[in-house]
Coordinates of C-alpha atoms in Angstrom, one line a residue:
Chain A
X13 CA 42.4 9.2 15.4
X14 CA 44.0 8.8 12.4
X15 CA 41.4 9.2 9.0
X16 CA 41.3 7.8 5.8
X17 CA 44.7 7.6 4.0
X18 CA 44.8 6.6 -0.1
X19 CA 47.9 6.5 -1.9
X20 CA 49.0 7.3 -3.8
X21 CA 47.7 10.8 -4.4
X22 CA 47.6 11.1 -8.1
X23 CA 48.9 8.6 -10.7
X24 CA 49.6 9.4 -14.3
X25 CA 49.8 6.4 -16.7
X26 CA 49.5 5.3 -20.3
X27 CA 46.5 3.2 -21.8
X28 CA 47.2 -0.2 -21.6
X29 CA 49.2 0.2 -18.2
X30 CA 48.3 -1.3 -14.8
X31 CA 47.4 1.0 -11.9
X32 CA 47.3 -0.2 -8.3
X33 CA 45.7 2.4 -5.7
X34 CA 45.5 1.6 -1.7
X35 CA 42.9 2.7 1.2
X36 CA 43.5 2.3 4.9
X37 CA 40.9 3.2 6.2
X38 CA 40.1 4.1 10.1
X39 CA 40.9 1.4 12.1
X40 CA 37.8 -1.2 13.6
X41 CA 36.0 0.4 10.5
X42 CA 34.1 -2.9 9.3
X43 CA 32.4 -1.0 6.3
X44 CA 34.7 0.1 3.3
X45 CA 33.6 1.7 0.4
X46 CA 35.3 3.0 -3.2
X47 CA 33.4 5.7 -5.3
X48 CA 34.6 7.1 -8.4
X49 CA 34.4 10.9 -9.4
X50 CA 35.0 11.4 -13.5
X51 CA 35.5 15.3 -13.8
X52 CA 32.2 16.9 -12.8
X53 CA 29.6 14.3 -12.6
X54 CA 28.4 12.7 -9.6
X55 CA 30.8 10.6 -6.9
X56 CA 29.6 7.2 -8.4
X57 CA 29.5 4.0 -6.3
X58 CA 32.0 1.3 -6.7
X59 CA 31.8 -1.4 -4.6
X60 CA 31.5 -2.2 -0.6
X61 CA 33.1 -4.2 1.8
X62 CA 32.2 -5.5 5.2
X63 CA 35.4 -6.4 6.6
X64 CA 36.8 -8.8 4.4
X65 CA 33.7 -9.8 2.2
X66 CA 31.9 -8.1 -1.0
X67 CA 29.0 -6.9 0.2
X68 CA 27.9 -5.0 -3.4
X69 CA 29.9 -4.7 -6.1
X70 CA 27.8 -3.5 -8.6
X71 CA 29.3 -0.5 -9.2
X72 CA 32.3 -1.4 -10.8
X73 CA 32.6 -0.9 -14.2
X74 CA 33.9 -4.1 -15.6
X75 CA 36.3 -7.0 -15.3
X76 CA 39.5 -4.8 -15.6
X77 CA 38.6 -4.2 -12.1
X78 CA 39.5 -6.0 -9.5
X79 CA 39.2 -4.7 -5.3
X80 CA 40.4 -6.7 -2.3
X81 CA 40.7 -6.3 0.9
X82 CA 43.4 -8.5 3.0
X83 CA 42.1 -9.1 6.1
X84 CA 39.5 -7.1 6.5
X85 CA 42.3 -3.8 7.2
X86 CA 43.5 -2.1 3.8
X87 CA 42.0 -2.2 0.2
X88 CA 43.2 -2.1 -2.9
X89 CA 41.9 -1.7 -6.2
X90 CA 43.8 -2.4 -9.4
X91 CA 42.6 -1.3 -13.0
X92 CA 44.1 -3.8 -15.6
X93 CA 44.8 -2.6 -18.4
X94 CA 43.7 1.0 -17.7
X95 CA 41.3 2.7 -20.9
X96 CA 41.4 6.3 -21.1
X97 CA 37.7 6.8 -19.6
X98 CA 39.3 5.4 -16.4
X99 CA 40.6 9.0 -15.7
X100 CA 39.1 10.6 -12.4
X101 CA 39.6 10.4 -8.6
X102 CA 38.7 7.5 -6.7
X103 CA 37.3 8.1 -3.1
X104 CA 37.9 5.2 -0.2
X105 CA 35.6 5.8 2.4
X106 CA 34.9 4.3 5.7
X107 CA 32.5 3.7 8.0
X108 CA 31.9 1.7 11.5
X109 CA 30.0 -1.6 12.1
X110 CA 26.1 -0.4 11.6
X111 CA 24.5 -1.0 14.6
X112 CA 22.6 0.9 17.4
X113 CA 24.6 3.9 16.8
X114 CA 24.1 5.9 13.6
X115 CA 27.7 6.0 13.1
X116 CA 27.1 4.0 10.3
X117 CA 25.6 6.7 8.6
X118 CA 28.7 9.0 8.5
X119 CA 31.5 7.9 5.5
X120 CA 34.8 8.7 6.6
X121 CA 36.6 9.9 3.5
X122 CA 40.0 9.4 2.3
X123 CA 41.3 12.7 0.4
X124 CA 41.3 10.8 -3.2
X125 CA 43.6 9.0 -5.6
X126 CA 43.2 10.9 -9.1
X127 CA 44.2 8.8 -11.9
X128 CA 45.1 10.2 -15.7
X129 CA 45.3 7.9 -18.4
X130 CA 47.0 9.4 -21.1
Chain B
X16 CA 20.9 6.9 -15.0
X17 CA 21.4 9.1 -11.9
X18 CA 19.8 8.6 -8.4
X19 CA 20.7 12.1 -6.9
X20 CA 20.3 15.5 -9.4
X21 CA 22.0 18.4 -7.9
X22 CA 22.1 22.1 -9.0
X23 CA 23.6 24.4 -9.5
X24 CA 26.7 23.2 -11.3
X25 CA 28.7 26.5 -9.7
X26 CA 27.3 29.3 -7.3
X27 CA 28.8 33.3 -6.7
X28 CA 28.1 34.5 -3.4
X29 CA 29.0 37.8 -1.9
X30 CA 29.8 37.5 1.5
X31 CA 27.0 37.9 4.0
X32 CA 24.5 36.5 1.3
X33 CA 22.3 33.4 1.0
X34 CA 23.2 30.2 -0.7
X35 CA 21.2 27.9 -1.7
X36 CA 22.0 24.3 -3.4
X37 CA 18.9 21.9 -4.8
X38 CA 18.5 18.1 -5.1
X39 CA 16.2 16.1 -6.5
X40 CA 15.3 12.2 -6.1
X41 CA 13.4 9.6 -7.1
X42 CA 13.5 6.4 -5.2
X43 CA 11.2 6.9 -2.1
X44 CA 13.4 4.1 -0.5
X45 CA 15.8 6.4 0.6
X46 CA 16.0 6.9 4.3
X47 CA 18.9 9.4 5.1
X48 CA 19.9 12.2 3.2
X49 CA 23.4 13.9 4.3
X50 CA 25.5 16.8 2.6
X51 CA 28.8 16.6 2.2
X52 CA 31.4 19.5 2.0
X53 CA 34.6 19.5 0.3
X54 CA 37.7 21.4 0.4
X55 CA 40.2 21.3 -2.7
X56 CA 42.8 18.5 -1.9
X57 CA 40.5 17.2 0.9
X58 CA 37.8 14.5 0.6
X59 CA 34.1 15.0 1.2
X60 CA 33.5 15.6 4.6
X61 CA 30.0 15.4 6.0
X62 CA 28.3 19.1 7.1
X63 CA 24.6 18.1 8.0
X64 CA 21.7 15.3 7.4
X65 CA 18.3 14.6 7.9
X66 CA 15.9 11.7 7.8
X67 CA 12.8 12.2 5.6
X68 CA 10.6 12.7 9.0
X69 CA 11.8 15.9 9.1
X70 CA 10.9 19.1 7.6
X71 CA 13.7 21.5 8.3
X72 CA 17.0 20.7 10.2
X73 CA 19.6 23.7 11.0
X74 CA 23.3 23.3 12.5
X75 CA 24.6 26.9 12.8
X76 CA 24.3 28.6 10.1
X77 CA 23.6 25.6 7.3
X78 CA 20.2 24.2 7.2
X79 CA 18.4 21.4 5.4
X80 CA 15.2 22.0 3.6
X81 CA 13.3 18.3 3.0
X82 CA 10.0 18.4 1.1
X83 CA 8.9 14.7 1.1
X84 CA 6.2 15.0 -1.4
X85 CA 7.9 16.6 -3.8
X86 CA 11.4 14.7 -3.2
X87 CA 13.2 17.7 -2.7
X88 CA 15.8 18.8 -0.1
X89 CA 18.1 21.5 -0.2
X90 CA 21.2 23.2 1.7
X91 CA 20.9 26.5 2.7
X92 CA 24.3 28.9 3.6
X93 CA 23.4 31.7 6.1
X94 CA 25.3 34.6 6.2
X95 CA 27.4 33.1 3.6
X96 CA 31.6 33.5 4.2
X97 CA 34.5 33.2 2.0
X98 CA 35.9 30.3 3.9
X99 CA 32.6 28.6 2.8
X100 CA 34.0 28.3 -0.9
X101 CA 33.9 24.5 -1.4
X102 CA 32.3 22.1 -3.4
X103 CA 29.4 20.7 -1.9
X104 CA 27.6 17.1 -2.6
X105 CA 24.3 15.9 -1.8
X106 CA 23.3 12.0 -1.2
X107 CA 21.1 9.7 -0.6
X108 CA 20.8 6.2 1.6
X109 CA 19.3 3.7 -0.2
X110 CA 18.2 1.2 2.5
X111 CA 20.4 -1.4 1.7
X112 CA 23.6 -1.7 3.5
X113 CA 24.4 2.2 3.7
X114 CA 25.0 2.4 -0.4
X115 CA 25.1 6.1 -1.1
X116 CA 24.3 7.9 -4.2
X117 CA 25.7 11.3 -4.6
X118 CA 25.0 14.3 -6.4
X119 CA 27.1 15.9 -9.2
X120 CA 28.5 18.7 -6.8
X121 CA 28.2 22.5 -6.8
X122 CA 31.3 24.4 -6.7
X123 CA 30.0 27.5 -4.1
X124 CA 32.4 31.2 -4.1
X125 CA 31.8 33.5 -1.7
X126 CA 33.4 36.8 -2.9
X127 CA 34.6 39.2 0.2

């Protein structure tokens, strides 16, 4: 089975730019999740999907931004324009349909997408 | 404000030794607490987790501590190896729609 891909692995651009960073995450996974890791502090919520919907998106920091996920299969999430405290790894993680199982329980994730804004 | 504290920041371990990772919480809502282990260029991967109506749960040589009354549970390393060097996380469920809250990590080496 294959896991959590993100791409792309780490991204280098100037304040003011526009960053676009992907997740596919295990396929029939319904629940998708980003988090957020700024260099040693906590791995910070983002937002959640169940399969196509926003389930919570408090996390997210402000309007620059934006997630989607088409179709309920891959994510993305795009910072417009990128600030310089936008600088960190951002997790994708994955998870199956809660239900009976505790599978739900277990985040699948992704091996990061670090972003420096220079 | 953070959900999850977590210390130490960094742990040395000599190999064969005992260590030992702390987190603290707040919100009693919480219904799952899991540790999650990660390698450098890997993701978190989950190591072990327990459910607050349990005291003690052990996989191997890794084994969570959970005090409910205090909101306290901790990860302890057995035997502790080098290829245990990793950064570990703690978290917490809250109990709506599996939202996580992690700790700030603790960056474990276990000298040879």
């Amino acid at each position: 089975e294959a896991g959590v891909t993100q791409f792309p692995s780490h991204s280098v651009i100037e304040k003011g730019q526009t960053v676009t960073l992907r997740c596919d995450p295990i396929s029939g996974h319904d629940n998708l999740y980003w988090y957020r890791r700024v260099m040693g502090k906590e791995i910070k919520f983002l937002l959640h999907f169940v399969k196509e919907s926003k389930q919570d998106e408090s996390g997210m920091p402000n309007n620059r931004f934006l997630a989607e996920r088409t179709g309920g299969t891959y994510s993305t999430l795009k910072v417009q324009p990128a600030e310089l405290e936008d600088s960190g790894v951002y997790f994708c993680a994955s998870s199956p349909r809660q239900g009976i199982g505790s599978g739900a329980n277990v985040l699948t994730f992704g091996a990061g997408s670090r972003l420096t804004v220079l | 404000q953070q959900q999850v504290k977590q210390s130490p920041q960094s742990l040395i371990v000599q190999k064969g030794g005992i260590s030992i990772i702390n987190c603290a919480y707040e919100n009693t809502a919480f219904d799952y607490f899991p540790w999650y282990q990660q390698f450098p260029g890997k993701g978190p991967a989950l190591l072990i987790a327990i459910r607050p109506d349990v005291s003690e749960k052990k996989e191997g040589r890794f084994t969570i501590s959970f005090n409910k009354s205090a909101k306290q549970f901790s990860l302890h390393i057995m035997d502790s190896q080098p290829g245990d060097s990793a950064t570990y996380f703690c978290a917490a469920r809250g109990n709506n729609f599996n939202k996580f809250y992690f700790g700030s990590g603790t960056k474990l080496n276990v000298k040879p």
